[in-house]
PDB file of C-alpha atoms in Angstrom:
ATOM      1  CA  MET A   1      -0.013  -0.009   0.021  1.00  0.00           C
ATOM      2  CA  GLY A   2       1.491   3.308  -1.090  1.00  0.00           C
ATOM      3  CA  LEU A   3       1.754   6.385   1.069  1.00  0.00           C
ATOM      4  CA  ILE A   4      -0.611   9.099  -0.077  1.00  0.00           C
ATOM      5  CA  ILE A   5       0.653  12.645   0.366  1.00  0.00           C
ATOM      6  CA  SER A   6      -0.849  15.921  -0.543  1.00  0.00           C
ATOM      7  CA  PHE A   7       0.551  19.409  -0.848  1.00  0.00           C
ATOM      8  CA  ALA A   8      -2.351  21.701  -0.159  1.00  0.00           C
ATOM      9  CA  ASN A   9      -3.431  25.076   1.080  1.00  0.00           C
ATOM     10  CA  GLN A  10      -6.397  27.259   0.275  1.00  0.00           C
ATOM     11  CA  LYS A  11      -4.081  30.181  -0.398  1.00  0.00           C
ATOM     12  CA  GLY A  12      -2.764  30.373  -3.895  1.00  0.00           C
ATOM     13  CA  GLY A  13       0.831  31.134  -4.790  1.00  0.00           C
ATOM     14  CA  VAL A  14       2.473  29.479  -1.785  1.00  0.00           C
ATOM     15  CA  GLY A  15       4.279  26.871  -3.777  1.00  0.00           C
ATOM     16  CA  LYS A  16       1.982  23.799  -3.456  1.00  0.00           C
ATOM     17  CA  SER A  17       2.578  22.516  -7.018  1.00  0.00           C
ATOM     18  CA  THR A  18       6.246  23.353  -7.005  1.00  0.00           C
ATOM     19  CA  ALA A  19       6.791  21.545  -3.676  1.00  0.00           C
ATOM     20  CA  ALA A  20       4.814  18.496  -4.937  1.00  0.00           C
ATOM     21  CA  VAL A  21       6.997  18.249  -8.056  1.00  0.00           C
ATOM     22  CA  LEU A  22      10.291  18.737  -6.172  1.00  0.00           C
ATOM     23  CA  PHE A  23       9.301  16.109  -3.567  1.00  0.00           C
ATOM     24  CA  CYS A  24       8.239  13.588  -6.205  1.00  0.00           C
ATOM     25  CA  ASN A  25      11.352  14.235  -8.228  1.00  0.00           C
ATOM     26  CA  SER A  26      13.581  13.691  -5.213  1.00  0.00           C
ATOM     27  CA  ILE A  27      12.001  10.404  -4.091  1.00  0.00           C
ATOM     28  CA  SER A  28      11.696   8.863  -7.564  1.00  0.00           C
ATOM     29  CA  ASN A  29      15.320   9.350  -8.616  1.00  0.00           C
ATOM     30  CA  PRO A  30      18.587   7.929  -7.204  1.00  0.00           C
ATOM     31  CA  PRO A  31      19.405   7.172  -4.500  1.00  0.00           C
ATOM     32  CA  TYR A  32      15.814   6.425  -3.507  1.00  0.00           C
ATOM     33  CA  ASN A  33      14.217   5.243  -6.758  1.00  0.00           C
ATOM     34  CA  HIS A  34      10.719   4.949  -5.294  1.00  0.00           C
ATOM     35  CA  ARG A  35       7.783   4.401  -7.591  1.00  0.00           C
ATOM     36  CA  ALA A  36       5.852   7.655  -7.453  1.00  0.00           C
ATOM     37  CA  VAL A  37       3.115   9.485  -9.322  1.00  0.00           C
ATOM     38  CA  ILE A  38       1.696  13.001  -9.134  1.00  0.00           C
ATOM     39  CA  VAL A  39      -2.053  13.363  -9.481  1.00  0.00           C
ATOM     40  CA  ASP A  40      -2.996  16.899 -10.496  1.00  0.00           C
ATOM     41  CA  THR A  41      -6.612  17.479  -9.425  1.00  0.00           C
ATOM     42  CA  ASP A  42      -6.479  21.250  -9.784  1.00  0.00           C
ATOM     43  CA  PRO A  43      -8.582  22.511 -12.718  1.00  0.00           C
ATOM     44  CA  GLN A  44      -5.664  24.791 -13.627  1.00  0.00           C
ATOM     45  CA  GLN A  45      -3.572  21.675 -14.270  1.00  0.00           C
ATOM     46  CA  SER A  46      -0.374  23.597 -13.638  1.00  0.00           C
ATOM     47  CA  ILE A  47       1.707  20.466 -13.081  1.00  0.00           C
ATOM     48  CA  ILE A  48       0.398  18.946 -16.301  1.00  0.00           C
ATOM     49  CA  GLN A  49       1.103  22.101 -18.243  1.00  0.00           C
ATOM     50  CA  ARG A  50       4.673  22.333 -16.774  1.00  0.00           C
ATOM     51  CA  ARG A  51       5.349  18.672 -17.711  1.00  0.00           C
ATOM     52  CA  LEU A  52       4.151  19.259 -21.285  1.00  0.00           C
ATOM     53  CA  ALA A  53       6.339  22.306 -21.622  1.00  0.00           C
ATOM     54  CA  ASP A  54       9.368  20.515 -20.205  1.00  0.00           C
ATOM     55  CA  GLN A  55       8.956  17.627 -22.577  1.00  0.00           C
ATOM     56  CA  LYS A  56       9.345  19.938 -25.556  1.00  0.00           C
ATOM     57  CA  HIS A  57      12.896  20.785 -24.410  1.00  0.00           C
ATOM     58  CA  THR A  58      14.323  17.471 -23.294  1.00  0.00           C
ATOM     59  CA  ASP A  59      14.593  13.800 -24.335  1.00  0.00           C
ATOM     60  CA  THR A  60      14.966  12.726 -20.715  1.00  0.00           C
ATOM     61  CA  ILE A  61      12.163  10.461 -19.540  1.00  0.00           C
ATOM     62  CA  PRO A  62      11.006  11.560 -16.075  1.00  0.00           C
ATOM     63  CA  ALA A  63      11.184   8.996 -13.302  1.00  0.00           C
ATOM     64  CA  TYR A  64       7.546   9.576 -12.351  1.00  0.00           C
ATOM     65  CA  ASP A  65       4.179   9.957 -14.126  1.00  0.00           C
ATOM     66  CA  VAL A  66       1.825  12.887 -13.856  1.00  0.00           C
ATOM     67  CA  PHE A  67      -1.885  12.464 -14.413  1.00  0.00           C
ATOM     68  CA  PHE A  68      -4.853  14.811 -14.327  1.00  0.00           C
ATOM     69  CA  ILE A  69      -7.745  13.248 -12.517  1.00  0.00           C
ATOM     70  CA  PRO A  70     -10.795  15.360 -11.689  1.00  0.00           C
ATOM     71  CA  LEU A  71     -11.197  15.604  -7.938  1.00  0.00           C
ATOM     72  CA  LYS A  72     -14.604  13.920  -7.849  1.00  0.00           C
ATOM     73  CA  GLN A  73     -13.223  10.873  -9.743  1.00  0.00           C
ATOM     74  CA  LEU A  74     -10.110  10.429  -7.634  1.00  0.00           C
ATOM     75  CA  PRO A  75     -11.650   8.281  -4.812  1.00  0.00           C
ATOM     76  CA  GLY A  76     -12.470   5.604  -7.415  1.00  0.00           C
ATOM     77  CA  LYS A  77      -8.848   5.548  -8.654  1.00  0.00           C
ATOM     78  CA  ILE A  78      -6.945   5.607  -5.333  1.00  0.00           C
ATOM     79  CA  ALA A  79      -6.614   1.775  -5.004  1.00  0.00           C
ATOM     80  CA  GLU A  80      -5.161   1.405  -8.500  1.00  0.00           C
ATOM     81  CA  LEU A  81      -2.685   4.297  -7.965  1.00  0.00           C
ATOM     82  CA  GLU A  82      -1.577   2.870  -4.625  1.00  0.00           C
ATOM     83  CA  ALA A  83      -1.141  -0.594  -5.969  1.00  0.00           C
ATOM     84  CA  ALA A  84       1.235   0.676  -8.653  1.00  0.00           C
ATOM     85  CA  ASN A  85       3.246   3.172  -6.611  1.00  0.00           C
ATOM     86  CA  ASP A  86       5.117   3.572  -3.356  1.00  0.00           C
ATOM     87  CA  TYR A  87       3.966   7.234  -3.199  1.00  0.00           C
ATOM     88  CA  VAL A  88       0.928   8.934  -4.575  1.00  0.00           C
ATOM     89  CA  ILE A  89       1.358  12.701  -4.532  1.00  0.00           C
ATOM     90  CA  ILE A  90      -1.913  14.657  -4.853  1.00  0.00           C
ATOM     91  CA  ASP A  91      -1.971  18.296  -5.852  1.00  0.00           C
ATOM     92  CA  LEU A  92      -5.320  19.463  -4.470  1.00  0.00           C
ATOM     93  CA  PRO A  93      -7.197  22.593  -5.433  1.00  0.00           C
ATOM     94  CA  GLY A  94      -7.307  24.909  -2.469  1.00  0.00           C
ATOM     95  CA  ARG A  95     -10.978  25.802  -2.106  1.00  0.00           C
ATOM     96  CA  MET A  96     -12.401  23.869   0.823  1.00  0.00           C
ATOM     97  CA  ASP A  97     -14.825  26.785   1.442  1.00  0.00           C
ATOM     98  CA  ASP A  98     -16.422  26.209  -2.019  1.00  0.00           C
ATOM     99  CA  PRO A  99     -19.253  23.746  -1.239  1.00  0.00           C
ATOM    100  CA  SER A 100     -18.786  21.593  -4.400  1.00  0.00           C
ATOM    101  CA  GLU A 101     -15.022  21.314  -4.051  1.00  0.00           C
ATOM    102  CA  GLY A 102     -15.160  21.115  -0.250  1.00  0.00           C
ATOM    103  CA  ILE A 103     -17.261  17.919  -0.351  1.00  0.00           C
ATOM    104  CA  ALA A 104     -14.943  16.384  -2.979  1.00  0.00           C
ATOM    105  CA  ILE A 105     -11.854  17.360  -1.002  1.00  0.00           C
ATOM    106  CA  ALA A 106     -13.306  15.864   2.186  1.00  0.00           C
ATOM    107  CA  ALA A 107     -13.864  12.559   0.331  1.00  0.00           C
ATOM    108  CA  VAL A 108     -10.235  12.545  -0.880  1.00  0.00           C
ATOM    109  CA  ILE A 109      -8.852  13.525   2.568  1.00  0.00           C
ATOM    110  CA  THR A 110     -10.167  10.139   3.789  1.00  0.00           C
ATOM    111  CA  TYR A 111      -7.335   8.472   1.843  1.00  0.00           C
ATOM    112  CA  ILE A 112      -4.496  10.948   2.514  1.00  0.00           C
ATOM    113  CA  ASP A 113      -1.888   9.999   5.031  1.00  0.00           C
ATOM    114  CA  ILE A 114       0.055  13.284   5.136  1.00  0.00           C
ATOM    115  CA  ILE A 115      -0.829  16.814   4.067  1.00  0.00           C
ATOM    116  CA  PHE A 116       2.103  19.183   3.714  1.00  0.00           C
ATOM    117  CA  VAL A 117       0.943  22.771   3.962  1.00  0.00           C
ATOM    118  CA  PRO A 118       3.414  25.344   2.479  1.00  0.00           C
ATOM    119  CA  VAL A 119       3.045  28.720   4.193  1.00  0.00           C
ATOM    120  CA  VAL A 120       4.515  32.009   2.891  1.00  0.00           C
ATOM    121  CA  PRO A 121       5.182  34.439   5.728  1.00  0.00           C
ATOM    122  CA  GLY A 122       2.980  37.481   5.490  1.00  0.00           C
ATOM    123  CA  ASN A 123      -0.255  39.062   6.623  1.00  0.00           C
ATOM    124  CA  PHE A 124      -2.319  37.689   3.767  1.00  0.00           C
ATOM    125  CA  SER A 125      -1.080  34.074   3.619  1.00  0.00           C
ATOM    126  CA  LEU A 126      -1.039  33.283   7.233  1.00  0.00           C
ATOM    127  CA  PRO A 127      -4.684  33.471   8.260  1.00  0.00           C
ATOM    128  CA  ALA A 128      -5.783  31.522   5.156  1.00  0.00           C
ATOM    129  CA  SER A 129      -3.144  28.837   5.791  1.00  0.00           C
ATOM    130  CA  VAL A 130      -4.075  28.426   9.461  1.00  0.00           C
ATOM    131  CA  ALA A 131      -7.783  28.262   8.574  1.00  0.00           C
ATOM    132  CA  PHE A 132      -7.003  25.586   5.945  1.00  0.00           C
ATOM    133  CA  VAL A 133      -5.135  23.430   8.494  1.00  0.00           C
ATOM    134  CA  ILE A 134      -7.946  23.772  10.999  1.00  0.00           C
ATOM    135  CA  GLN A 135     -10.600  22.886   8.381  1.00  0.00           C
ATOM    136  CA  ALA A 136      -8.580  19.841   7.193  1.00  0.00           C
ATOM    137  CA  ALA A 137      -8.070  18.634  10.752  1.00  0.00           C
ATOM    138  CA  ARG A 138     -11.789  19.034  11.474  1.00  0.00           C
ATOM    139  CA  MET A 139     -12.721  17.111   8.307  1.00  0.00           C
ATOM    140  CA  ALA A 140     -10.336  14.290   9.185  1.00  0.00           C
ATOM    141  CA  ALA A 141     -11.640  14.130  12.800  1.00  0.00           C
ATOM    142  CA  GLN A 142     -15.232  13.705  11.497  1.00  0.00           C
ATOM    143  CA  GLN A 143     -14.247  10.787   9.201  1.00  0.00           C
ATOM    144  CA  THR A 144     -14.937   7.421  10.792  1.00  0.00           C
ATOM    145  CA  ALA A 145     -13.660   5.496   7.719  1.00  0.00           C
ATOM    146  CA  ARG A 146     -10.131   6.920   7.846  1.00  0.00           C
ATOM    147  CA  ARG A 147      -7.463   4.338   7.147  1.00  0.00           C
ATOM    148  CA  SER A 148      -4.865   6.135   9.261  1.00  0.00           C
ATOM    149  CA  LYS A 149      -4.486   9.272  11.355  1.00  0.00           C
ATOM    150  CA  LEU A 150      -4.055  12.300   9.161  1.00  0.00           C
ATOM    151  CA  ARG A 151      -0.741  14.091   9.694  1.00  0.00           C
ATOM    152  CA  LEU A 152      -0.634  17.765   8.864  1.00  0.00           C
ATOM    153  CA  TRP A 153       2.771  19.406   8.516  1.00  0.00           C
ATOM    154  CA  MET A 154       3.087  23.134   7.940  1.00  0.00           C
ATOM    155  CA  PHE A 155       6.391  24.434   6.512  1.00  0.00           C
ATOM    156  CA  GLY A 156       7.584  27.911   5.733  1.00  0.00           C
ATOM    157  CA  ASN A 157       8.160  28.305   2.003  1.00  0.00           C
ATOM    158  CA  MET A 158       9.716  31.190   0.087  1.00  0.00           C
ATOM    159  CA  THR A 159      11.159  32.579   3.269  1.00  0.00           C
ATOM    160  CA  ASP A 160      14.333  34.407   4.098  1.00  0.00           C
ATOM    161  CA  LEU A 161      15.038  33.825   7.765  1.00  0.00           C
ATOM    162  CA  LYS A 162      17.820  36.373   7.561  1.00  0.00           C
ATOM    163  CA  THR A 163      15.075  38.980   7.650  1.00  0.00           C
ATOM    164  CA  THR A 164      13.332  39.669  10.899  1.00  0.00           C
ATOM    165  CA  THR A 165      10.008  40.165   9.044  1.00  0.00           C
ATOM    166  CA  ASP A 166       9.833  36.570   7.805  1.00  0.00           C
ATOM    167  CA  GLU A 167      11.060  35.211  11.117  1.00  0.00           C
ATOM    168  CA  ARG A 168       8.467  37.238  12.950  1.00  0.00           C
ATOM    169  CA  HIS A 169       5.636  35.973  10.600  1.00  0.00           C
ATOM    170  CA  LEU A 170       6.673  32.352  11.106  1.00  0.00           C
ATOM    171  CA  TYR A 171       6.672  32.759  14.898  1.00  0.00           C
ATOM    172  CA  ARG A 172       3.234  34.429  14.632  1.00  0.00           C
ATOM    173  CA  MET A 173       2.023  31.480  12.655  1.00  0.00           C
ATOM    174  CA  LEU A 174       3.150  29.079  15.296  1.00  0.00           C
ATOM    175  CA  GLU A 175       1.502  31.129  18.009  1.00  0.00           C
ATOM    176  CA  GLU A 176      -1.791  31.385  16.057  1.00  0.00           C
ATOM    177  CA  PHE A 177      -1.829  27.715  15.283  1.00  0.00           C
ATOM    178  CA  THR A 178      -1.104  26.575  18.820  1.00  0.00           C
ATOM    179  CA  ASP A 179      -3.732  28.891  20.229  1.00  0.00           C
ATOM    180  CA  THR A 180      -6.534  27.290  18.209  1.00  0.00           C
TER     181      THR A 180
END
């Protein structure tokens, strides 16, 4: 059974797709050589578009596949993806507050083992990121059919800890999150 990991956040532009690609690339190449796949469920299909653009400029065959699977169809494909891979990386759209996507995301969260939440320090990203983590944790807590306990890991992305502003924002994030 493969490990199902998602890079998600309801805030756009925090590096979800980039982090997913970098993670998948690192685990699927030497020295690890794990079987991995990225599932792009985001209607923007940014990972799919990037892969197509990259293939125009290289003959190198990537060590992992990338598929677009609409979010609502993903639960029916999880078993097949898991059977063929050590890691299934899911790039989720970020809109859990949209009723149609929120319900579909809740169904997918049932299968996810780990959600990595990239956070960019700043006044606009922080509240949305914390709200996303709280909402995902609540969804997971309400799911009686979970196969494992959901692990949520927030990480600072696009930060420069040499600046006191980024450092201050990251500490504020930790304080906000631990107060909720």
